[in-house]
Short mmCIF file of C-alpha atoms and ligand atoms in Angstrom, two decimals:
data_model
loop_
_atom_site.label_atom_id
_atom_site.label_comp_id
_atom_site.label_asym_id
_atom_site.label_seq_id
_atom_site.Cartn_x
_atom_site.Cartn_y
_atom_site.Cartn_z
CA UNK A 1 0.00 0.00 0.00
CA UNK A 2 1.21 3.41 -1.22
CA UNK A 3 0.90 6.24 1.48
CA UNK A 4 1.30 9.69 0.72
CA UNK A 5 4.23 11.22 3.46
CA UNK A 6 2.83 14.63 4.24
CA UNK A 7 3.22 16.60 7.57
CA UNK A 8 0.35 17.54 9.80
CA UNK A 9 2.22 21.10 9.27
CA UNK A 10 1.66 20.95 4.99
CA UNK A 11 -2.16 20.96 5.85
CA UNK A 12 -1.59 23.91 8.42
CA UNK A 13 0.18 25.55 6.30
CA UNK A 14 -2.44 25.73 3.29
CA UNK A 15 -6.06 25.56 4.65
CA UNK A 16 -5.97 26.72 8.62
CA UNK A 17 -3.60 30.26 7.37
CA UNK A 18 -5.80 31.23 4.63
CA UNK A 19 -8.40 33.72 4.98
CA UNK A 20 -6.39 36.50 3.96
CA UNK A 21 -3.01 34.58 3.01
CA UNK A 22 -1.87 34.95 -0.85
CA UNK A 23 -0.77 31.84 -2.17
CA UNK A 24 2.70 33.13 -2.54
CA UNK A 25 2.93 33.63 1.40
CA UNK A 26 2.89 29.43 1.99
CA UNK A 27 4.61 28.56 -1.87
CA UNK A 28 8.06 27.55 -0.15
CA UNK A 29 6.63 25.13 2.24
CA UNK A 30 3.92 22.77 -0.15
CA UNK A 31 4.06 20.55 -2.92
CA UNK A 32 3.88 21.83 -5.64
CA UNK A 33 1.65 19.86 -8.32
CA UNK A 34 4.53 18.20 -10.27
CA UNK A 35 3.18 15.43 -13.06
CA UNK A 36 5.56 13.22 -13.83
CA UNK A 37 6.85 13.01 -17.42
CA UNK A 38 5.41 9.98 -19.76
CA UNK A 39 2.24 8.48 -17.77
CA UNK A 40 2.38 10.40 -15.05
CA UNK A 41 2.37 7.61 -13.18
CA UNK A 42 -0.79 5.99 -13.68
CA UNK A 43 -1.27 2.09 -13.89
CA UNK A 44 -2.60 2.56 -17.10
CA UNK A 45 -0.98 2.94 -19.80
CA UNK A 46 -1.21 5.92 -21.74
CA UNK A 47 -3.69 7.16 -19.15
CA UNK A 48 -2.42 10.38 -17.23
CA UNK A 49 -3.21 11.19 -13.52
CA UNK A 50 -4.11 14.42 -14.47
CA UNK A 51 -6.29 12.99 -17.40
CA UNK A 52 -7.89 10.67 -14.77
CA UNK A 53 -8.48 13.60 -12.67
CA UNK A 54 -10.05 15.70 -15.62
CA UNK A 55 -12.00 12.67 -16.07
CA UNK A 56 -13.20 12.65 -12.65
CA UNK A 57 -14.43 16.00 -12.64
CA UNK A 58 -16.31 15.98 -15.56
CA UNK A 59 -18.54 12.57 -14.44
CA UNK A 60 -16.52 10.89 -17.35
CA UNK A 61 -15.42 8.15 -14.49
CA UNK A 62 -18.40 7.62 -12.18
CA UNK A 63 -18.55 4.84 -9.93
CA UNK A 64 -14.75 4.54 -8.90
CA UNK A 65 -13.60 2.70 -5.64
CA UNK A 66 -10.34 4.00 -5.12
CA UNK A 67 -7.89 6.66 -6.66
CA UNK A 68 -5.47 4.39 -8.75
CA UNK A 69 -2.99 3.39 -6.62
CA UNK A 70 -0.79 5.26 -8.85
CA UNK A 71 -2.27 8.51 -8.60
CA UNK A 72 -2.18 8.42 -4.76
CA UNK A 73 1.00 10.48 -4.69
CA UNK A 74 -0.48 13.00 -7.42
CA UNK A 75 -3.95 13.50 -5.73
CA UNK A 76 -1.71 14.33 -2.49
CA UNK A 77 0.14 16.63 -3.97
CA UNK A 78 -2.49 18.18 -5.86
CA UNK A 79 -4.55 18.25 -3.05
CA UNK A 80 -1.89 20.09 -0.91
CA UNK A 81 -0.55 22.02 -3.35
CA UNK A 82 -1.37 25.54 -5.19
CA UNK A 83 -3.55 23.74 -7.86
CA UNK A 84 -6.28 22.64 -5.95
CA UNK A 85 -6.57 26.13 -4.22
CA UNK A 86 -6.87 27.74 -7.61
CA UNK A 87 -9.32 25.38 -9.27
CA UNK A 88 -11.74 26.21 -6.73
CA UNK A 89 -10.90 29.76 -6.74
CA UNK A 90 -12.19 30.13 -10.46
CA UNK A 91 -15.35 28.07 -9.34
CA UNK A 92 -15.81 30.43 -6.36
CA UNK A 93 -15.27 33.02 -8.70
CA UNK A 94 -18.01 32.41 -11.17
CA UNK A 95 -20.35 31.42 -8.72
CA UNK A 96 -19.95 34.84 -6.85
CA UNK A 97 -20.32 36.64 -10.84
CA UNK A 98 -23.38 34.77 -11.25
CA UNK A 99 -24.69 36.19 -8.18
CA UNK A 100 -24.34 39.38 -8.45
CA UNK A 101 -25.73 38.96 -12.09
CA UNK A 102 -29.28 38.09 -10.73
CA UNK A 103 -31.62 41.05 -9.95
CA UNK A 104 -33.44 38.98 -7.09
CA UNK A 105 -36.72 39.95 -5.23
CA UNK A 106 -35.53 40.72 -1.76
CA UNK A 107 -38.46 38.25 -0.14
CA UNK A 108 -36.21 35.97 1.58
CA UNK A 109 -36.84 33.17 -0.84
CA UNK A 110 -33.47 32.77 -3.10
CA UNK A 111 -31.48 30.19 -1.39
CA UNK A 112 -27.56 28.49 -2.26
CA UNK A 113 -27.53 24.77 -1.44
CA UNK A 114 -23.92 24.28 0.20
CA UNK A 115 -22.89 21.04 0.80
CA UNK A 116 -20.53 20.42 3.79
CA UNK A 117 -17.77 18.10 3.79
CA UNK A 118 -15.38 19.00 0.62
CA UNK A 119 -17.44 21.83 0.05
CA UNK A 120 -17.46 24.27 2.95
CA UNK A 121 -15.91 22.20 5.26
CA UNK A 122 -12.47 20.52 3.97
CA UNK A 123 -11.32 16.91 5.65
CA UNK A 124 -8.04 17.58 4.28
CA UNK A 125 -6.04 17.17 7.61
CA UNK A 126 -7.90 13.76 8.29
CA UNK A 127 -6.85 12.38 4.46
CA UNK A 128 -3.08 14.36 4.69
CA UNK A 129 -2.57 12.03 7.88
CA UNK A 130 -4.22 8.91 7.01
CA UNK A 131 -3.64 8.98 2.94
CA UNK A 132 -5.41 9.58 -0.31
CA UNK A 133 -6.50 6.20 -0.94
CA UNK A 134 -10.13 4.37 -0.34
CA UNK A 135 -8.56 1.70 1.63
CA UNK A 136 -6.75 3.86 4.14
CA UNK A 137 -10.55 5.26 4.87
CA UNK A 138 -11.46 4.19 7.97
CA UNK A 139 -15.13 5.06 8.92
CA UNK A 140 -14.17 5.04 12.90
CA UNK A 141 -11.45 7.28 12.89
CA UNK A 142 -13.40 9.65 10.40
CA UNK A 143 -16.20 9.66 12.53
CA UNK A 144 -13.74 10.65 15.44
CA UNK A 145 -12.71 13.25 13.18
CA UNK A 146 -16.30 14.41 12.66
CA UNK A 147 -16.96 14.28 16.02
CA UNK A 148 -14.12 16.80 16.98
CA UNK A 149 -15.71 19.38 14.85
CA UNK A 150 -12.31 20.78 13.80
CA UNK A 151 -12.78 20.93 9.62
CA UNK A 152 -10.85 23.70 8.56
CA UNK A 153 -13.02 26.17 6.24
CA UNK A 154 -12.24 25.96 2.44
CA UNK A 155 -11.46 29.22 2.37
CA UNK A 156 -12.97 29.96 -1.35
CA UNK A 157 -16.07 28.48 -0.40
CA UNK A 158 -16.26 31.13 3.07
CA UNK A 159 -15.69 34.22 1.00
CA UNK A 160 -18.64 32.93 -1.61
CA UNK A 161 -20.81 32.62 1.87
CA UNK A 162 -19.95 36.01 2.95
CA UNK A 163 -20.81 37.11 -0.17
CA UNK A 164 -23.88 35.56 -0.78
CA UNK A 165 -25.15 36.82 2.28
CA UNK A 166 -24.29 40.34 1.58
CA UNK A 167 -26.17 39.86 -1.21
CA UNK A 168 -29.06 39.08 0.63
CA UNK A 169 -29.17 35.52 -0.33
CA UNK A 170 -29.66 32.91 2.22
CA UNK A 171 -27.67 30.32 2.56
CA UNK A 172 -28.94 26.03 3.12
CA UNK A 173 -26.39 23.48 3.94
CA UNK A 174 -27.42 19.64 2.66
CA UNK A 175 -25.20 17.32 3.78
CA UNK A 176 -24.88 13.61 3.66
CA UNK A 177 -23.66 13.23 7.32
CA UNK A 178 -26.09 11.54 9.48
CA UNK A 179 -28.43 13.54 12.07
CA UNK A 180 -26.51 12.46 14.90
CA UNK A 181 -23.45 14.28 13.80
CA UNK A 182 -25.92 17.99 13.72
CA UNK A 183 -24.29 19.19 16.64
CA UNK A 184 -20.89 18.64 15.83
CA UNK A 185 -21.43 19.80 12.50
CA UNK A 186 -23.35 22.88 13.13
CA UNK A 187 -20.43 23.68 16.36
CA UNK A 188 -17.63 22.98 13.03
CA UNK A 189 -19.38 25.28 11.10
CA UNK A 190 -19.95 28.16 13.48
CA UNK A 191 -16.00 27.68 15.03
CA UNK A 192 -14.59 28.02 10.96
CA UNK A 193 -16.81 31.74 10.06
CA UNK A 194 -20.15 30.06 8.98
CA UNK A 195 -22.27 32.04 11.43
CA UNK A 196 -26.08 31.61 10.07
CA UNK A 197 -27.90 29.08 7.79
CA UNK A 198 -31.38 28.97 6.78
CA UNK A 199 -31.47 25.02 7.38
CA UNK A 200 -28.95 22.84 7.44
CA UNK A 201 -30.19 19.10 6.79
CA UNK A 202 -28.04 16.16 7.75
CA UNK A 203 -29.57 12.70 6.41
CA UNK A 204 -31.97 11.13 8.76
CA UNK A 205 -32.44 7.33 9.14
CA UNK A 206 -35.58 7.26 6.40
CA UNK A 207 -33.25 7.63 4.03
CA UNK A 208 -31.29 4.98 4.48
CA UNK A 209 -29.86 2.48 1.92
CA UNK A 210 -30.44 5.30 -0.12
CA UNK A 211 -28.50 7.31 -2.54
CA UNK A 212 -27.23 10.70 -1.84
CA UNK A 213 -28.68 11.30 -5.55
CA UNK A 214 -32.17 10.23 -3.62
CA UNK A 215 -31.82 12.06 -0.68
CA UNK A 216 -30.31 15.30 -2.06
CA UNK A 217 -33.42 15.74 -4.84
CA UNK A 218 -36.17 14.85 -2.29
CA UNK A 219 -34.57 17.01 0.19
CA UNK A 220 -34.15 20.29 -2.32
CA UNK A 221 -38.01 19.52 -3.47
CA UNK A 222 -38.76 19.58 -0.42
CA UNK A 223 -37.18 23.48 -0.37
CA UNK A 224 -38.94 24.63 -3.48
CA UNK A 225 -42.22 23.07 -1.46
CA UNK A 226 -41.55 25.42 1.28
CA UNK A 227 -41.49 28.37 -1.36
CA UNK A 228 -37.66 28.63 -1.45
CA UNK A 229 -35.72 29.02 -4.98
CA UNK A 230 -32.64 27.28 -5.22
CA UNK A 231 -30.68 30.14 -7.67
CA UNK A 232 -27.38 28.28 -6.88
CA UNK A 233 -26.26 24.93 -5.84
CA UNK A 234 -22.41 24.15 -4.99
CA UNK A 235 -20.99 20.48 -3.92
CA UNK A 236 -17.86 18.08 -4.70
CA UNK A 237 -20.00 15.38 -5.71
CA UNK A 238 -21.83 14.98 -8.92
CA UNK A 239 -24.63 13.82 -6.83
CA UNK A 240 -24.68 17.05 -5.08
CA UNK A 241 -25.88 18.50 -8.19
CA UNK A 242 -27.37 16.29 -10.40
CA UNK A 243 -31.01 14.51 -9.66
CA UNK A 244 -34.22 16.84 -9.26
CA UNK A 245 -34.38 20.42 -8.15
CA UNK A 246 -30.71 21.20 -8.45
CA UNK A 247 -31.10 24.68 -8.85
CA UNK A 248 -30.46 27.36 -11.42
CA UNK A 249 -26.56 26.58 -11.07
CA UNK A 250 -24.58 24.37 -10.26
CA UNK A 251 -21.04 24.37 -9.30
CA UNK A 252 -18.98 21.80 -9.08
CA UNK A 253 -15.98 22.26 -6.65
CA UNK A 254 -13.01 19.95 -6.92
CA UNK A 255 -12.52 16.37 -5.34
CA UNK A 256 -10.88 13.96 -6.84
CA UNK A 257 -10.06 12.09 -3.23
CA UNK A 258 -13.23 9.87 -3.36
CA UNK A 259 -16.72 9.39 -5.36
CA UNK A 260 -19.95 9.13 -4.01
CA UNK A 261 -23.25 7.85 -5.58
C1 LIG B 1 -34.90 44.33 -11.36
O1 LIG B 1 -36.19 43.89 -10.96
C2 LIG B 1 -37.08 44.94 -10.68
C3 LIG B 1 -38.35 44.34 -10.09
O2 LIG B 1 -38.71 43.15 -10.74
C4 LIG B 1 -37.34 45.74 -11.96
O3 LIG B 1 -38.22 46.81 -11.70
C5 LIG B 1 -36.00 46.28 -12.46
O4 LIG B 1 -36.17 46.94 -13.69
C6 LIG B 1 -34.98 45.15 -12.61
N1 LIG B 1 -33.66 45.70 -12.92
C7 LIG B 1 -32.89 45.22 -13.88
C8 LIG B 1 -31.56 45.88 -14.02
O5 LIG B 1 -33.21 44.28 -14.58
C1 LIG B 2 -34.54 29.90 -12.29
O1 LIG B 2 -35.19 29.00 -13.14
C2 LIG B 2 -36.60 29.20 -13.20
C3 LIG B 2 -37.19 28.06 -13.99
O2 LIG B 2 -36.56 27.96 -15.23
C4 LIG B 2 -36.88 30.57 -13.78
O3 LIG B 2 -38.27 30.81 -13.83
C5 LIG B 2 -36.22 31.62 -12.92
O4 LIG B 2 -36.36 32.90 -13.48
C6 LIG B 2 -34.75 31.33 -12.75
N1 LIG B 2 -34.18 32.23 -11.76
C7 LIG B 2 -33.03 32.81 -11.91
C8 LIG B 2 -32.57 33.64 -10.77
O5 LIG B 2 -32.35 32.69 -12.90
MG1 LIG B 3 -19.13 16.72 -0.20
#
């Protein structure tokens, strides 16, 4: 098994001193995203890890267990390094264009779907110390993790909150964690600079065996019931934002550490 050497400190140094850091102030000290020459080290041949990636983001490759074991070491690095910072700094950025586009009635109605984890709240310190791959995931430590309610902020994805707010838009987090994890969640997102929600819906038990797909479209018509419309819709997962009711937008925010259906 392939693990991915990173130091508690690499994480520190590019999520936790963000909010009004510059990428150049934390350059020296992270991985840079470095593709090898030829295959860039993927197990298949011809196949890049950055092609797999782009494949991965674009719902070319759906159903996938595990990052290929050799793309651990590129996901980590891309994950740590400036790339993955930027990528979702352009998303951030066209979401926030798009907002400010919309001449919205001010009736308290227009609502962003967030999801959490990956989206507003990053698990990057958990997968920098335990590595990029499926079968390091280990659903009792993560769930310890959870529980501490430590998630560092993405950073892109606060400013887009801030500014949807100022805009008058109100905000609805839809996450895939399970009800008993509310507290710990809502305490995580408070402690990082999410102050207010409109709802925030963790799965409850009647969904499950479900798919998020499922529960995320019966969950945002369930939203649009209550009179609320969704203008905007931001998650990791291409089940975040495909299905029913997925909003005006979407925006699809980069992950290529694991897949969900
Ligand atoms: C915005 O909407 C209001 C009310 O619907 C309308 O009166 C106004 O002309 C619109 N402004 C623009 C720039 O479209
Ligand atoms: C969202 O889509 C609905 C349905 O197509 C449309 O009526 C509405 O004007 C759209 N709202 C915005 C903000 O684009
Ligand atoms: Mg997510």
């Amino acid at each position: 098994m392939k693990t991915f050497p990173v130091l508690p400190l690499f994480f520190l140094a590019t999520l936790v001193a963000t909010n009004q850091a510059s990428d150049g102030a934390v350059s020296h000290q992270i991985h840079l995203l470095r593709p090898k020459t030829g295959s860039h080290g993927s197990h298949v041949p011809g196949v890049s890890c950055l092609s797999w990636r782009l494949g991965v983001e674009t719902h070319n490759i759906i159903g996938w267990k595990t990052i290929p074991a050799a793309c651990e070491g590129y996901v980590g690095h891309y994950m740590l390094g400036h790339q993955y910072r930027k990528d979702s700094e352009a998303v951030i950025y066209e979401a926030h264009l798009y907002a400010k586009s919309l001449n919205l009635t001010n009736d308290g109605k227009n609502l962003w779907v967030f999801d959490v984890d990956e989206t507003t709240l990053s698990n990057l310190p958990y997968y920098a110390r335990h590595g990029f791959g499926v079968e390091v995931f280990n659903p009792i430590l993560f769930n310890e993790w959870v529980s501490k309610s430590t998630a560092p902020a993405l950073p892109e994805s606060l400013k887009l909150y801030k500014k949807l707010l100022a805009l008058g838009i109100k905000v609805a987090f839809l996450t895939g964690r399970p009800e008993s994890y509310r507290k710990a969640t809502e305490t995580n997102l408070k402690n990082v600079g999410y102050h207010t929600w409109e709802t925030a819906i963790l799965k409850d038990s009647s969904y499950a065996g479900k798919t998020s797909l499922f529960y995320k479209s019966s969950e945002r018509e369930k939203l649009e019931k209550k009179g609320y419309r969704i203008i905007g819709n931001m998650g990791d997962q291409w089940t975040d934002l495909l299905g029913t009711n997925a909003g005006n937008r979407t925006f699809k925010v980069p992950d290529p550490m694991y897949y969900i259906s």
